[in-house]
mmCIF file of C-alpha atoms in Angstrom:
data_model
loop_
_atom_site.group_PDB
_atom_site.id
_atom_site.type_symbol
_atom_site.label_atom_id
_atom_site.label_comp_id
_atom_site.label_asym_id
_atom_site.label_seq_id
_atom_site.Cartn_x
_atom_site.Cartn_y
_atom_site.Cartn_z
ATOM 1 C CA ALA F 131 84.918 11.529 -61.231
ATOM 2 C CA GLN F 132 88.511 12.522 -61.936
ATOM 3 C CA PRO F 133 89.463 11.992 -65.585
ATOM 4 C CA ALA F 134 91.825 9.067 -66.020
ATOM 5 C CA ALA F 135 94.275 11.499 -67.649
ATOM 6 C CA ALA F 136 94.807 13.116 -64.255
ATOM 7 C CA GLN F 137 95.140 9.758 -62.530
ATOM 8 C CA GLN F 138 97.673 8.149 -64.868
ATOM 9 C CA GLY F 139 99.727 11.104 -65.983
ATOM 10 C CA PRO F 140 98.787 13.628 -68.673
ATOM 11 C CA ASN F 141 99.717 13.663 -72.314
ATOM 12 C CA PRO F 142 103.207 15.292 -72.328
ATOM 13 C CA LYS F 143 102.167 17.677 -75.102
ATOM 14 C CA GLY F 144 99.211 18.845 -73.009
ATOM 15 C CA ALA F 145 100.734 18.473 -69.537
ATOM 16 C CA ASN F 146 100.152 22.129 -68.594
ATOM 17 C CA ALA F 147 96.656 22.573 -70.063
ATOM 18 C CA ALA F 148 94.838 21.932 -66.777
ATOM 19 C CA LYS F 149 97.441 23.985 -64.884
ATOM 20 C CA TYR F 150 96.972 27.079 -67.051
ATOM 21 C CA HIS F 151 93.286 26.370 -67.813
ATOM 22 C CA VAL F 152 94.134 27.078 -71.459
ATOM 23 C CA ALA F 153 94.725 24.622 -74.298
ATOM 24 C CA VAL F 154 95.372 24.511 -78.016
ATOM 25 C CA VAL F 155 94.070 21.920 -80.474
ATOM 26 C CA ASP F 156 94.911 21.144 -84.081
ATOM 27 C CA ILE F 157 91.526 20.616 -85.772
ATOM 28 C CA SER F 158 93.099 19.837 -89.159
ATOM 29 C CA TYR F 159 95.231 17.081 -87.646
ATOM 30 C CA ILE F 160 92.175 15.572 -85.948
ATOM 31 C CA PHE F 161 90.257 15.524 -89.246
ATOM 32 C CA LYS F 162 93.205 13.814 -90.980
ATOM 33 C CA ASN F 163 93.304 11.096 -88.306
ATOM 34 C CA HIS F 164 89.584 10.782 -87.495
ATOM 35 C CA ARG F 165 88.980 7.131 -88.397
ATOM 36 C CA ARG F 166 85.234 7.268 -89.032
ATOM 37 C CA PHE F 167 85.522 10.505 -91.006
ATOM 38 C CA LYS F 168 88.301 9.034 -93.165
ATOM 39 C CA ALA F 169 86.295 5.841 -93.743
ATOM 40 C CA THR F 170 83.227 7.873 -94.745
ATOM 41 C CA MET F 171 85.230 10.040 -97.145
ATOM 42 C CA ASP F 172 86.914 6.973 -98.660
ATOM 43 C CA SER F 173 83.487 5.406 -99.199
ATOM 44 C CA MET F 174 82.183 8.589 -100.825
ATOM 45 C CA LYS F 175 85.259 8.741 -103.052
ATOM 46 C CA GLN F 176 84.622 5.190 -104.241
ATOM 47 C CA GLU F 177 81.003 6.134 -104.926
ATOM 48 C CA MET F 178 82.118 9.200 -106.893
ATOM 49 C CA ASP F 179 84.566 7.062 -108.877
ATOM 50 C CA GLY F 180 81.652 4.817 -109.859
ATOM 51 C CA ILE F 181 79.534 7.808 -110.868
ATOM 52 C CA GLU F 182 82.386 9.204 -112.966
ATOM 53 C CA LYS F 183 82.739 5.821 -114.675
ATOM 54 C CA ASP F 184 79.035 5.909 -115.581
ATOM 55 C CA LEU F 185 79.349 9.480 -116.837
ATOM 56 C CA LYS F 186 82.350 8.500 -118.923
ATOM 57 C CA ALA F 187 80.317 5.684 -120.518
ATOM 58 C CA ASP F 188 77.535 8.179 -121.345
ATOM 59 C CA ARG F 189 80.058 10.597 -122.839
ATOM 60 C CA GLU F 190 81.623 7.859 -124.964
ATOM 61 C CA LYS F 191 78.177 6.898 -126.268
ATOM 62 C CA ILE F 192 77.590 10.489 -127.354
ATOM 63 C CA ALA F 193 81.038 10.579 -128.984
ATOM 64 C CA GLN F 194 80.149 7.492 -131.006
ATOM 65 C CA GLN F 195 76.969 9.184 -132.215
ATOM 66 C CA GLU F 196 79.026 12.233 -133.186
ATOM 67 C CA GLN F 197 81.257 10.012 -135.302
ATOM 68 C CA GLN F 198 78.184 8.457 -136.912
ATOM 69 C CA ARG F 199 76.715 11.905 -137.605
ATOM 70 C CA ASN F 200 79.944 13.115 -139.197
ATOM 71 C CA GLN F 201 79.695 10.383 -141.807
ATOM 72 C CA TYR F 202 76.719 12.206 -143.311
ATOM 73 C CA ASN F 203 76.672 15.374 -145.379
ATOM 74 C CA PRO F 204 76.087 18.385 -143.045
ATOM 75 C CA GLY F 205 73.066 19.406 -145.132
ATOM 76 C CA SER F 206 71.415 15.986 -145.125
ATOM 77 C CA ALA F 207 68.320 15.063 -143.123
ATOM 78 C CA GLU F 208 70.253 12.247 -141.402
ATOM 79 C CA PHE F 209 72.935 14.681 -140.219
ATOM 80 C CA LYS F 210 70.359 17.137 -138.857
ATOM 81 C CA GLN F 211 68.392 14.395 -137.119
ATOM 82 C CA LEU F 212 71.476 12.965 -135.422
ATOM 83 C CA ASP F 213 72.746 16.456 -134.576
ATOM 84 C CA GLU F 214 69.482 17.276 -132.780
ATOM 85 C CA GLU F 215 69.599 13.950 -130.932
ATOM 86 C CA ILE F 216 73.194 14.576 -129.859
ATOM 87 C CA ALA F 217 72.328 18.077 -128.670
ATOM 88 C CA ARG F 218 69.447 16.686 -126.598
ATOM 89 C CA GLN F 219 71.630 13.981 -125.069
ATOM 90 C CA MET F 220 74.405 16.471 -124.303
ATOM 91 C CA ALA F 221 71.932 18.722 -122.500
ATOM 92 C CA GLU F 222 70.642 15.778 -120.469
ATOM 93 C CA PHE F 223 74.218 14.667 -119.762
ATOM 94 C CA ASN F 224 75.230 18.119 -118.503
ATOM 95 C CA LEU F 225 72.141 18.338 -116.272
ATOM 96 C CA LYS F 226 72.782 14.869 -114.870
ATOM 97 C CA MET F 227 76.466 15.622 -114.238
ATOM 98 C CA GLY F 228 75.678 18.937 -112.555
ATOM 99 C CA LYS F 229 73.034 17.397 -110.292
ATOM 100 C CA LEU F 230 75.275 14.486 -109.271
ATOM 101 C CA ARG F 231 78.170 16.798 -108.432
ATOM 102 C CA LYS F 232 75.929 19.194 -106.514
ATOM 103 C CA ASP F 233 74.409 16.340 -104.506
ATOM 104 C CA PHE F 234 77.864 14.942 -103.770
ATOM 105 C CA LEU F 235 79.231 18.308 -102.602
ATOM 106 C CA GLU F 236 76.195 18.860 -100.364
ATOM 107 C CA ARG F 237 76.629 15.420 -98.782
ATOM 108 C CA GLU F 238 80.356 16.041 -98.352
ATOM 109 C CA ALA F 239 79.650 19.372 -96.633
ATOM 110 C CA LYS F 240 77.238 17.645 -94.226
ATOM 111 C CA VAL F 241 79.868 15.031 -93.346
ATOM 112 C CA TYR F 242 82.434 17.768 -92.648
ATOM 113 C CA TYR F 243 79.943 19.730 -90.542
ATOM 114 C CA GLN F 244 78.766 16.731 -88.503
ATOM 115 C CA THR F 245 82.393 15.710 -87.887
ATOM 116 C CA TYR F 246 83.266 19.237 -86.797
ATOM 117 C CA LEU F 247 80.358 19.234 -84.336
ATOM 118 C CA GLU F 248 81.603 15.914 -82.974
ATOM 119 C CA VAL F 249 85.114 17.334 -82.539
ATOM 120 C CA VAL F 250 83.777 20.416 -80.756
ATOM 121 C CA ASP F 251 81.663 18.183 -78.506
ATOM 122 C CA ALA F 252 84.737 16.106 -77.603
ATOM 123 C CA ILE F 253 86.794 19.230 -76.882
ATOM 124 C CA THR F 254 84.003 20.627 -74.697
ATOM 125 C CA TYR F 255 83.647 17.333 -72.822
ATOM 126 C CA TYR F 256 87.386 17.034 -72.251
ATOM 127 C CA SER F 257 87.805 20.692 -71.250
ATOM 128 C CA GLN F 258 85.014 20.584 -68.683
ATOM 129 C CA ARG F 259 86.638 17.605 -66.973
ATOM 130 C CA GLN F 260 90.135 19.066 -67.048
ATOM 131 C CA GLY F 261 89.131 22.532 -65.834
ATOM 132 C CA ILE F 262 90.143 24.166 -69.099
ATOM 133 C CA GLY F 263 88.389 27.461 -69.716
ATOM 134 C CA LEU F 264 89.759 28.370 -73.133
ATOM 135 C CA VAL F 265 90.743 26.252 -76.132
ATOM 136 C CA LEU F 266 92.427 27.921 -79.095
ATOM 137 C CA ARG F 267 92.781 26.452 -82.557
ATOM 138 C CA PHE F 268 96.248 26.157 -84.027
ATOM 139 C CA ASN F 269 98.038 24.345 -86.824
ATOM 140 C CA GLY F 270 100.910 22.056 -85.917
ATOM 141 C CA ASP F 271 101.922 21.119 -89.452
ATOM 142 C CA PRO F 272 105.648 21.508 -90.135
ATOM 143 C CA ILE F 273 106.643 24.570 -92.145
ATOM 144 C CA ASP F 274 108.484 24.378 -95.458
ATOM 145 C CA PRO F 275 110.425 27.671 -95.671
ATOM 146 C CA ASN F 276 110.533 27.287 -99.459
ATOM 147 C CA LYS F 277 106.739 27.394 -99.780
ATOM 148 C CA ARG F 278 105.216 30.848 -99.643
ATOM 149 C CA GLU F 279 101.838 29.605 -98.359
ATOM 150 C CA ASP F 280 103.535 27.733 -95.495
ATOM 151 C CA VAL F 281 105.547 30.802 -94.493
ATOM 152 C CA LEU F 282 102.464 33.041 -94.568
ATOM 153 C CA ARG F 283 100.506 30.509 -92.500
ATOM 154 C CA GLU F 284 103.300 30.493 -89.918
ATOM 155 C CA ILE F 285 103.474 34.294 -89.796
ATOM 156 C CA ASN F 286 99.693 34.688 -89.478
ATOM 157 C CA LYS F 287 99.057 31.885 -86.998
ATOM 158 C CA PRO F 288 97.118 33.049 -83.926
ATOM 159 C CA VAL F 289 99.126 30.924 -81.454
ATOM 160 C CA VAL F 290 102.799 31.928 -81.513
ATOM 161 C CA VAL F 291 104.021 30.100 -78.392
ATOM 162 C CA GLN F 292 102.421 27.377 -76.308
ATOM 163 C CA ASP F 293 103.930 25.620 -73.289
ATOM 164 C CA LYS F 294 102.702 22.013 -73.311
ATOM 165 C CA ILE F 295 99.015 22.853 -73.661
ATOM 166 C CA ASP F 296 98.389 20.880 -76.889
ATOM 167 C CA ILE F 297 95.461 18.529 -76.175
ATOM 168 C CA THR F 298 95.156 17.299 -79.784
ATOM 169 C CA GLY F 299 96.354 13.803 -78.914
ATOM 170 C CA ASP F 300 93.849 13.361 -76.093
ATOM 171 C CA ILE F 301 90.961 14.644 -78.214
ATOM 172 C CA LEU F 302 91.908 12.213 -80.980
ATOM 173 C CA VAL F 303 91.946 9.313 -78.504
ATOM 174 C CA LEU F 304 88.511 10.366 -77.271
ATOM 175 C CA ILE F 305 87.056 10.571 -80.784
ATOM 176 C CA ASN F 306 88.588 7.328 -82.068
ATOM 177 C CA ARG F 307 87.946 5.299 -78.907
ATOM 178 C CA ASP F 308 85.144 3.221 -80.485
ATOM 179 C CA GLN F 309 86.742 2.857 -83.913
ATOM 180 C CA PRO F 310 89.069 0.016 -84.966
ATOM 181 C CA ALA F 311 92.720 0.971 -85.176
ATOM 182 C CA ALA F 312 94.058 1.832 -88.622
ATOM 183 C CA ALA F 313 96.199 -0.826 -90.258
ATOM 184 C CA GLN F 314 99.047 1.594 -90.923
ATOM 185 C CA PRO F 315 99.932 4.626 -88.782
ATOM 186 C CA GLN F 316 100.055 7.920 -90.632
ATOM 187 C CA VAL F 317 103.538 8.936 -91.726
ATOM 188 C CA GLY F 318 104.843 11.680 -89.490
ATOM 189 C CA ALA F 319 101.987 11.236 -87.034
ATOM 190 C CA ARG F 320 102.335 12.681 -83.581
ATOM 191 C CA PRO F 321 102.959 10.355 -80.649
ATOM 192 C CA ALA F 322 99.752 8.949 -79.217
ATOM 193 C CA ALA F 323 98.405 10.510 -76.076
ATOM 194 C CA THR F 324 99.382 8.623 -72.925
ATOM 195 C CA SER F 325 96.155 9.313 -71.084
ATOM 196 C CA GLN F 326 93.259 6.907 -70.980
ATOM 197 C CA LEU F 327 90.089 8.931 -71.249
ATOM 198 C CA PRO F 328 86.783 7.929 -69.673
ATOM 199 C CA THR F 329 83.839 7.001 -71.839
ATOM 200 C CA ARG F 330 80.779 9.195 -71.694
#
């Protein structure tokens, strides 16, 4: 079946992609506007905030014990006993904190990887139906000439010129098709793709 994009008029930014059989896509932009990915990351951030609150409570408890210890003479048995207890709790605290952060980073990496695979799958699906044989990654973020990293990114970008072969909008529509619309559009977001893509 012909993709609906071809039937109803292509996305103006990607109007020539099928003609040239080449397209470009902004993966970073898709990640920033991928509704399920953003919701997952927001949920993980809330979870991490809760973990940090618990860790802060543990740290404050240790700080209170340090204050109690400091009331004793450094050579006293009470001081030594509390000092050993504090050292044990600090070791446990550091192990707990390290494990929680490692687990969180591993889960975050899996979310990024699974989302990337989903994006690649959507690009492959779209390209096969539009007769596109090559899709290149590019970055469409505006350049601030006063920022060195922005200037270097612009100079080193692999795609220097592209003539209406940007399929980012259509890929984003395809990925977000089953997700509820965001309450507020992203500031400076690109115009939505005009094509209506078929479901798989």
